[in-house]
Amino acid sequence: GQQVMQIPQYQHVQEGEDFTTYCNSSTTLSNIQWYKQRPGGHPVFLIQLVKSGEVKKQKRLTFQFGEAKKNSSLHITATQTTDVGTYFCAGGVGTYKYIFGTGTRLKVLA
Amino acid sequence: DTEVTQTPKHLVMGMTNKKSLKCEQHMGHRAMYWYKQKAKKPPELMFVYSYEKLSINESVPSRFSPECPNSSLLNLHLHALQPEDSALYLCASSQTRGSTDTQYFGPGTRLTVL
């Protein structure tokens, strides 16, 4: 079946270091969304990418959608302790249907 | 108001009980979703309602029964659950422009089945 994998599964960084998570789909996606889930919380929408090769920035966060629309990445510059949480990509595979990636859990050491 | 509310926050039930989870949104969204999330795993889609009609059922066991009484409310009726059904149940809503809509998630109901 359709799968969306993320690597790495876990990442520990020192505060101020950069962080990147990669999302790879077994099939072409109509779009990709990124969510952040804090420990004990619920997924919170960060951004959506629709076009092939699209790049979007939100302050210290940079999101990319691959040319083949099968992969994506999230890069955080100069991490802060508030960036702690699990980052999920969610690939659009049909009307109203999203498959969430396996997630990357980020810990930031002060 | 970009809020999706869910009640109860926590629920403990036995395998013979019948209970319901409730979700409400007042954003005018016409698509509503139920997801199940086990610890340290991603959310898994269970059901989608579009304009109060069931659009997607991801082969969910019949002990889970969704209901959408109106455009603002979504229920999930639970009956004869198993301990492995213990999880965080998340409700979400979105507008209905198809596959490119932002999903707004509620805080979830943490369910424990004894």
PDB file of C-alpha atoms in Angstrom:
ATOM      1  CA  GLY A   1       0.000   0.000   0.000  1.00  0.00           C
ATOM      2  CA  GLN A   2       0.897   3.656  -0.052  1.00  0.00           C
ATOM      3  CA  GLN A   3       3.538   4.647   2.466  1.00  0.00           C
ATOM      4  CA  VAL A   4       5.133   7.874   3.566  1.00  0.00           C
ATOM      5  CA  MET A   5       8.416   7.474   5.392  1.00  0.00           C
ATOM      6  CA  GLN A   6      10.322  10.111   7.307  1.00  0.00           C
ATOM      7  CA  ILE A   7      13.936  10.172   8.335  1.00  0.00           C
ATOM      8  CA  PRO A   8      15.421  10.452  10.789  1.00  0.00           C
ATOM      9  CA  GLN A   9      13.076   8.899  13.332  1.00  0.00           C
ATOM     10  CA  TYR A  10      14.710  10.869  16.161  1.00  0.00           C
ATOM     11  CA  GLN A  11      17.064  13.843  16.251  1.00  0.00           C
ATOM     12  CA  HIS A  12      18.750  15.435  19.244  1.00  0.00           C
ATOM     13  CA  VAL A  13      20.415  18.782  18.569  1.00  0.00           C
ATOM     14  CA  GLN A  14      22.081  21.455  20.635  1.00  0.00           C
ATOM     15  CA  GLU A  15      20.182  24.718  20.722  1.00  0.00           C
ATOM     16  CA  GLY A  16      21.366  26.851  17.834  1.00  0.00           C
ATOM     17  CA  GLU A  17      22.131  23.905  15.527  1.00  0.00           C
ATOM     18  CA  ASP A  18      20.192  23.298  12.341  1.00  0.00           C
ATOM     19  CA  PHE A  19      17.740  20.423  11.824  1.00  0.00           C
ATOM     20  CA  THR A  20      16.321  18.724   8.729  1.00  0.00           C
ATOM     21  CA  THR A  21      13.675  16.042   8.336  1.00  0.00           C
ATOM     22  CA  TYR A  22      12.995  14.265   5.056  1.00  0.00           C
ATOM     23  CA  CYS A  23       9.720  12.829   3.854  1.00  0.00           C
ATOM     24  CA  ASN A  24       9.508  10.207   1.079  1.00  0.00           C
ATOM     25  CA  SER A  25       6.402   8.783  -0.531  1.00  0.00           C
ATOM     26  CA  SER A  26       6.071   5.562  -2.502  1.00  0.00           C
ATOM     27  CA  THR A  27       3.622   7.321  -4.844  1.00  0.00           C
ATOM     28  CA  THR A  28       3.162  10.753  -6.382  1.00  0.00           C
ATOM     29  CA  LEU A  29       1.353  13.168  -4.093  1.00  0.00           C
ATOM     30  CA  SER A  30      -1.168  15.851  -5.011  1.00  0.00           C
ATOM     31  CA  ASN A  31       0.208  18.068  -2.251  1.00  0.00           C
ATOM     32  CA  ILE A  32       2.027  17.818   1.045  1.00  0.00           C
ATOM     33  CA  GLN A  33       1.267  19.323   4.412  1.00  0.00           C
ATOM     34  CA  TRP A  34       3.520  19.625   7.441  1.00  0.00           C
ATOM     35  CA  TYR A  35       2.361  19.433  11.034  1.00  0.00           C
ATOM     36  CA  LYS A  36       4.010  19.850  14.418  1.00  0.00           C
ATOM     37  CA  GLN A  37       2.824  17.902  17.449  1.00  0.00           C
ATOM     38  CA  ARG A  38       4.119  18.880  20.866  1.00  0.00           C
ATOM     39  CA  PRO A  39       4.378  16.164  23.533  1.00  0.00           C
ATOM     40  CA  GLY A  40       0.862  15.499  24.835  1.00  0.00           C
ATOM     41  CA  GLY A  41      -0.653  17.738  22.172  1.00  0.00           C
ATOM     42  CA  HIS A  42      -2.365  17.441  18.832  1.00  0.00           C
ATOM     43  CA  PRO A  43      -1.056  18.052  15.303  1.00  0.00           C
ATOM     44  CA  VAL A  44      -0.887  21.736  14.397  1.00  0.00           C
ATOM     45  CA  PHE A  45      -0.766  22.738  10.748  1.00  0.00           C
ATOM     46  CA  LEU A  46       2.440  24.465   9.635  1.00  0.00           C
ATOM     47  CA  ILE A  47       2.277  24.753   5.850  1.00  0.00           C
ATOM     48  CA  GLN A  48       1.059  23.248   2.588  1.00  0.00           C
ATOM     49  CA  LEU A  49       3.028  22.770  -0.629  1.00  0.00           C
ATOM     50  CA  VAL A  50       1.226  22.049  -3.875  1.00  0.00           C
ATOM     51  CA  LYS A  51       3.514  22.750  -6.830  1.00  0.00           C
ATOM     52  CA  SER A  52       6.402  20.633  -8.031  1.00  0.00           C
ATOM     53  CA  GLY A  53       9.708  22.104  -6.775  1.00  0.00           C
ATOM     54  CA  GLU A  54       7.942  24.577  -4.487  1.00  0.00           C
ATOM     55  CA  VAL A  55       9.919  26.188  -1.670  1.00  0.00           C
ATOM     56  CA  LYS A  56       8.300  28.125   1.163  1.00  0.00           C
ATOM     57  CA  LYS A  57       9.797  29.854   4.175  1.00  0.00           C
ATOM     58  CA  GLN A  58       8.343  30.699   7.558  1.00  0.00           C
ATOM     59  CA  LYS A  59      10.884  32.599   9.653  1.00  0.00           C
ATOM     60  CA  ARG A  60      13.491  29.926  10.549  1.00  0.00           C
ATOM     61  CA  LEU A  61      11.608  27.104   8.775  1.00  0.00           C
ATOM     62  CA  THR A  62      12.149  26.217   5.103  1.00  0.00           C
ATOM     63  CA  PHE A  63       9.943  23.707   3.329  1.00  0.00           C
ATOM     64  CA  GLN A  64      10.585  22.069  -0.053  1.00  0.00           C
ATOM     65  CA  PHE A  65       8.484  19.860  -2.304  1.00  0.00           C
ATOM     66  CA  GLY A  66      10.387  17.664  -4.711  1.00  0.00           C
ATOM     67  CA  GLU A  67      10.230  17.959  -8.484  1.00  0.00           C
ATOM     68  CA  ALA A  68       8.569  14.544  -8.776  1.00  0.00           C
ATOM     69  CA  LYS A  69       6.120  15.387  -5.952  1.00  0.00           C
ATOM     70  CA  LYS A  70       7.202  12.269  -4.057  1.00  0.00           C
ATOM     71  CA  ASN A  71       9.447  13.834  -1.444  1.00  0.00           C
ATOM     72  CA  SER A  72       9.662  16.867   0.785  1.00  0.00           C
ATOM     73  CA  SER A  73      11.870  18.339   3.453  1.00  0.00           C
ATOM     74  CA  LEU A  74      11.626  20.664   6.424  1.00  0.00           C
ATOM     75  CA  HIS A  75      14.719  22.552   7.530  1.00  0.00           C
ATOM     76  CA  ILE A  76      14.936  24.541  10.754  1.00  0.00           C
ATOM     77  CA  THR A  77      17.764  27.034  11.103  1.00  0.00           C
ATOM     78  CA  ALA A  78      19.218  27.745  14.556  1.00  0.00           C
ATOM     79  CA  THR A  79      16.875  25.552  16.578  1.00  0.00           C
ATOM     80  CA  GLN A  80      15.319  26.817  19.789  1.00  0.00           C
ATOM     81  CA  THR A  81      13.894  24.879  22.740  1.00  0.00           C
ATOM     82  CA  THR A  82      10.411  25.847  21.533  1.00  0.00           C
ATOM     83  CA  ASP A  83      11.000  23.738  18.396  1.00  0.00           C
ATOM     84  CA  VAL A  84      10.754  20.533  20.452  1.00  0.00           C
ATOM     85  CA  GLY A  85       8.104  18.126  19.196  1.00  0.00           C
ATOM     86  CA  THR A  86       7.329  15.612  16.478  1.00  0.00           C
ATOM     87  CA  TYR A  87       7.179  16.841  12.904  1.00  0.00           C
ATOM     88  CA  PHE A  88       4.885  14.990  10.530  1.00  0.00           C
ATOM     89  CA  CYS A  89       4.469  15.357   6.826  1.00  0.00           C
ATOM     90  CA  ALA A  90       1.094  14.358   5.402  1.00  0.00           C
ATOM     91  CA  GLY A  91       0.810  13.495   1.734  1.00  0.00           C
ATOM     92  CA  GLY A  92      -2.373  14.124  -0.231  1.00  0.00           C
ATOM     93  CA  VAL A  93      -3.352  10.909  -2.015  1.00  0.00           C
ATOM     94  CA  GLY A  94      -6.943  11.678  -2.975  1.00  0.00           C
ATOM     95  CA  THR A  95      -9.849  13.944  -2.150  1.00  0.00           C
ATOM     96  CA  TYR A  96      -9.846  14.428   1.634  1.00  0.00           C
ATOM     97  CA  LYS A  97      -7.335  11.593   2.022  1.00  0.00           C
ATOM     98  CA  TYR A  98      -3.959  12.163   3.616  1.00  0.00           C
ATOM     99  CA  ILE A  99      -1.320   9.669   4.660  1.00  0.00           C
ATOM    100  CA  PHE A 100       0.824  10.868   7.520  1.00  0.00           C
ATOM    101  CA  GLY A 101       4.518  10.206   7.487  1.00  0.00           C
ATOM    102  CA  THR A 102       6.157   8.237  10.271  1.00  0.00           C
ATOM    103  CA  GLY A 103       7.299  11.442  11.982  1.00  0.00           C
ATOM    104  CA  THR A 104      10.591  12.832  13.257  1.00  0.00           C
ATOM    105  CA  ARG A 105      10.891  13.509  16.957  1.00  0.00           C
ATOM    106  CA  LEU A 106      13.080  16.520  17.671  1.00  0.00           C
ATOM    107  CA  LYS A 107      14.732  17.213  21.015  1.00  0.00           C
ATOM    108  CA  VAL A 108      16.633  20.429  21.526  1.00  0.00           C
ATOM    109  CA  LEU A 109      19.230  20.545  24.289  1.00  0.00           C
ATOM    110  CA  ALA A 110      19.734  23.942  25.909  1.00  0.00           C
TER     111      ALA A 110
ATOM    112  CA  ASP B   1     -12.503  31.032  15.411  1.00  0.00           C
ATOM    113  CA  THR B   2     -10.223  28.215  14.215  1.00  0.00           C
ATOM    114  CA  GLU B   3     -11.088  25.826  17.002  1.00  0.00           C
ATOM    115  CA  VAL B   4     -12.189  22.222  16.915  1.00  0.00           C
ATOM    116  CA  THR B   5     -13.438  20.982  20.272  1.00  0.00           C
ATOM    117  CA  GLN B   6     -13.628  17.387  21.428  1.00  0.00           C
ATOM    118  CA  THR B   7     -15.290  15.812  24.449  1.00  0.00           C
ATOM    119  CA  PRO B   8     -14.474  14.071  26.641  1.00  0.00           C
ATOM    120  CA  LYS B   9     -10.741  14.683  27.023  1.00  0.00           C
ATOM    121  CA  HIS B  10     -10.220  11.307  28.629  1.00  0.00           C
ATOM    122  CA  LEU B  11     -12.371   8.175  28.592  1.00  0.00           C
ATOM    123  CA  VAL B  12     -11.926   4.836  30.309  1.00  0.00           C
ATOM    124  CA  MET B  13     -14.309   2.073  29.297  1.00  0.00           C
ATOM    125  CA  GLY B  14     -14.742  -1.627  29.633  1.00  0.00           C
ATOM    126  CA  MET B  15     -15.032  -3.986  26.712  1.00  0.00           C
ATOM    127  CA  THR B  16     -18.792  -4.322  27.157  1.00  0.00           C
ATOM    128  CA  ASN B  17     -19.531  -0.600  27.443  1.00  0.00           C
ATOM    129  CA  LYS B  18     -21.079   1.715  24.871  1.00  0.00           C
ATOM    130  CA  LYS B  19     -19.728   5.242  24.733  1.00  0.00           C
ATOM    131  CA  SER B  20     -19.548   8.146  22.297  1.00  0.00           C
ATOM    132  CA  LEU B  21     -16.924  10.713  21.382  1.00  0.00           C
ATOM    133  CA  LYS B  22     -18.049  14.146  20.270  1.00  0.00           C
ATOM    134  CA  CYS B  23     -16.426  16.705  17.991  1.00  0.00           C
ATOM    135  CA  GLU B  24     -17.651  20.205  17.145  1.00  0.00           C
ATOM    136  CA  GLN B  25     -16.464  23.010  14.868  1.00  0.00           C
ATOM    137  CA  HIS B  26     -17.991  26.375  13.960  1.00  0.00           C
ATOM    138  CA  MET B  27     -15.711  27.358  11.100  1.00  0.00           C
ATOM    139  CA  GLY B  28     -18.245  26.460   8.420  1.00  0.00           C
ATOM    140  CA  HIS B  29     -16.119  23.527   7.323  1.00  0.00           C
ATOM    141  CA  ARG B  30     -18.014  20.834   5.464  1.00  0.00           C
ATOM    142  CA  ALA B  31     -15.436  18.046   5.732  1.00  0.00           C
ATOM    143  CA  MET B  32     -14.830  16.339   9.072  1.00  0.00           C
ATOM    144  CA  TYR B  33     -12.425  13.545   9.910  1.00  0.00           C
ATOM    145  CA  TRP B  34     -11.709  10.935  12.564  1.00  0.00           C
ATOM    146  CA  TYR B  35      -8.127   9.811  13.070  1.00  0.00           C
ATOM    147  CA  LYS B  36      -6.670   7.274  15.491  1.00  0.00           C
ATOM    148  CA  GLN B  37      -3.198   7.820  16.913  1.00  0.00           C
ATOM    149  CA  LYS B  38      -1.307   5.222  18.926  1.00  0.00           C
ATOM    150  CA  ALA B  39       1.600   6.324  21.114  1.00  0.00           C
ATOM    151  CA  LYS B  40       4.659   7.416  19.144  1.00  0.00           C
ATOM    152  CA  LYS B  41       2.898   6.711  15.827  1.00  0.00           C
ATOM    153  CA  PRO B  42       1.396   8.973  13.174  1.00  0.00           C
ATOM    154  CA  PRO B  43      -2.340   9.658  12.991  1.00  0.00           C
ATOM    155  CA  GLU B  44      -4.211   7.073  10.901  1.00  0.00           C
ATOM    156  CA  LEU B  45      -7.293   8.117   8.968  1.00  0.00           C
ATOM    157  CA  MET B  46     -10.481   6.294   9.992  1.00  0.00           C
ATOM    158  CA  PHE B  47     -13.459   8.162   8.483  1.00  0.00           C
ATOM    159  CA  VAL B  48     -14.204  11.275   6.448  1.00  0.00           C
ATOM    160  CA  TYR B  49     -17.562  13.028   6.154  1.00  0.00           C
ATOM    161  CA  SER B  50     -18.203  15.511   3.403  1.00  0.00           C
ATOM    162  CA  TYR B  51     -21.437  17.546   3.514  1.00  0.00           C
ATOM    163  CA  GLU B  52     -22.690  15.218   6.263  1.00  0.00           C
ATOM    164  CA  LYS B  53     -22.237  12.147   4.081  1.00  0.00           C
ATOM    165  CA  LEU B  54     -19.689   9.431   4.723  1.00  0.00           C
ATOM    166  CA  SER B  55     -17.022   9.787   2.021  1.00  0.00           C
ATOM    167  CA  ILE B  56     -14.231   7.563   3.300  1.00  0.00           C
ATOM    168  CA  ASN B  57     -14.222   4.535   5.600  1.00  0.00           C
ATOM    169  CA  GLU B  58     -10.720   3.119   5.859  1.00  0.00           C
ATOM    170  CA  SER B  59     -11.964  -0.426   6.541  1.00  0.00           C
ATOM    171  CA  VAL B  60     -12.570   0.397  10.187  1.00  0.00           C
ATOM    172  CA  PRO B  61     -14.121  -2.398  12.324  1.00  0.00           C
ATOM    173  CA  SER B  62     -17.863  -2.045  12.883  1.00  0.00           C
ATOM    174  CA  ARG B  63     -17.371  -1.570  16.630  1.00  0.00           C
ATOM    175  CA  PHE B  64     -16.592   2.035  15.609  1.00  0.00           C
ATOM    176  CA  SER B  65     -19.661   3.779  14.230  1.00  0.00           C
ATOM    177  CA  PRO B  66     -19.403   7.375  12.999  1.00  0.00           C
ATOM    178  CA  GLU B  67     -22.280   9.814  12.775  1.00  0.00           C
ATOM    179  CA  CYS B  68     -22.560  13.332  11.427  1.00  0.00           C
ATOM    180  CA  PRO B  69     -25.869  14.803  12.690  1.00  0.00           C
ATOM    181  CA  ASN B  70     -25.223  18.244  11.163  1.00  0.00           C
ATOM    182  CA  SER B  71     -22.479  20.286   9.540  1.00  0.00           C
ATOM    183  CA  SER B  72     -20.930  21.272  12.869  1.00  0.00           C
ATOM    184  CA  LEU B  73     -21.013  17.992  14.764  1.00  0.00           C
ATOM    185  CA  LEU B  74     -19.273  14.657  14.383  1.00  0.00           C
ATOM    186  CA  ASN B  75     -19.713  11.703  16.706  1.00  0.00           C
ATOM    187  CA  LEU B  76     -17.919   8.407  17.051  1.00  0.00           C
ATOM    188  CA  HIS B  77     -19.952   5.684  18.751  1.00  0.00           C
ATOM    189  CA  LEU B  78     -17.968   2.955  20.447  1.00  0.00           C
ATOM    190  CA  HIS B  79     -19.200  -0.520  21.314  1.00  0.00           C
ATOM    191  CA  ALA B  80     -17.481  -3.743  22.366  1.00  0.00           C
ATOM    192  CA  LEU B  81     -14.013  -2.275  21.971  1.00  0.00           C
ATOM    193  CA  GLN B  82     -10.816  -4.216  22.542  1.00  0.00           C
ATOM    194  CA  PRO B  83      -7.811  -3.147  24.676  1.00  0.00           C
ATOM    195  CA  GLU B  84      -5.806  -2.600  21.469  1.00  0.00           C
ATOM    196  CA  ASP B  85      -8.283   0.165  20.561  1.00  0.00           C
ATOM    197  CA  SER B  86      -6.787   2.295  23.332  1.00  0.00           C
ATOM    198  CA  ALA B  87      -5.386   5.385  21.610  1.00  0.00           C
ATOM    199  CA  LEU B  88      -5.768   9.115  21.088  1.00  0.00           C
ATOM    200  CA  TYR B  89      -8.777   9.791  18.846  1.00  0.00           C
ATOM    201  CA  LEU B  90      -8.418  12.995  16.889  1.00  0.00           C
ATOM    202  CA  CYS B  91     -11.113  14.892  15.071  1.00  0.00           C
ATOM    203  CA  ALA B  92     -10.265  17.345  12.297  1.00  0.00           C
ATOM    204  CA  SER B  93     -12.160  19.578   9.916  1.00  0.00           C
ATOM    205  CA  SER B  94     -11.402  21.336   6.653  1.00  0.00           C
ATOM    206  CA  GLN B  95     -13.095  23.270   3.915  1.00  0.00           C
ATOM    207  CA  THR B  96     -14.182  21.291   0.890  1.00  0.00           C
ATOM    208  CA  ARG B  97     -11.896  22.356  -1.910  1.00  0.00           C
ATOM    209  CA  GLY B  98     -10.698  18.791  -2.243  1.00  0.00           C
ATOM    210  CA  SER B  99      -7.222  17.540  -1.487  1.00  0.00           C
ATOM    211  CA  THR B 100      -5.515  20.845  -0.752  1.00  0.00           C
ATOM    212  CA  ASP B 101      -7.315  22.011   2.357  1.00  0.00           C
ATOM    213  CA  THR B 102      -5.793  22.720   5.746  1.00  0.00           C
ATOM    214  CA  GLN B 103      -6.989  20.296   8.377  1.00  0.00           C
ATOM    215  CA  TYR B 104      -7.630  21.785  11.800  1.00  0.00           C
ATOM    216  CA  PHE B 105      -7.255  19.210  14.552  1.00  0.00           C
ATOM    217  CA  GLY B 106      -9.024  19.090  17.883  1.00  0.00           C
ATOM    218  CA  PRO B 107      -7.150  18.264  21.106  1.00  0.00           C
ATOM    219  CA  GLY B 108      -8.266  14.637  20.976  1.00  0.00           C
ATOM    220  CA  THR B 109      -9.897  12.146  23.313  1.00  0.00           C
ATOM    221  CA  ARG B 110      -7.513   9.813  25.065  1.00  0.00           C
ATOM    222  CA  LEU B 111      -9.311   6.463  25.228  1.00  0.00           C
ATOM    223  CA  THR B 112      -8.358   3.568  27.479  1.00  0.00           C
ATOM    224  CA  VAL B 113     -10.149   0.234  27.050  1.00  0.00           C
ATOM    225  CA  LEU B 114      -9.851  -2.133  30.000  1.00  0.00           C
TER     226      LEU B 114
END
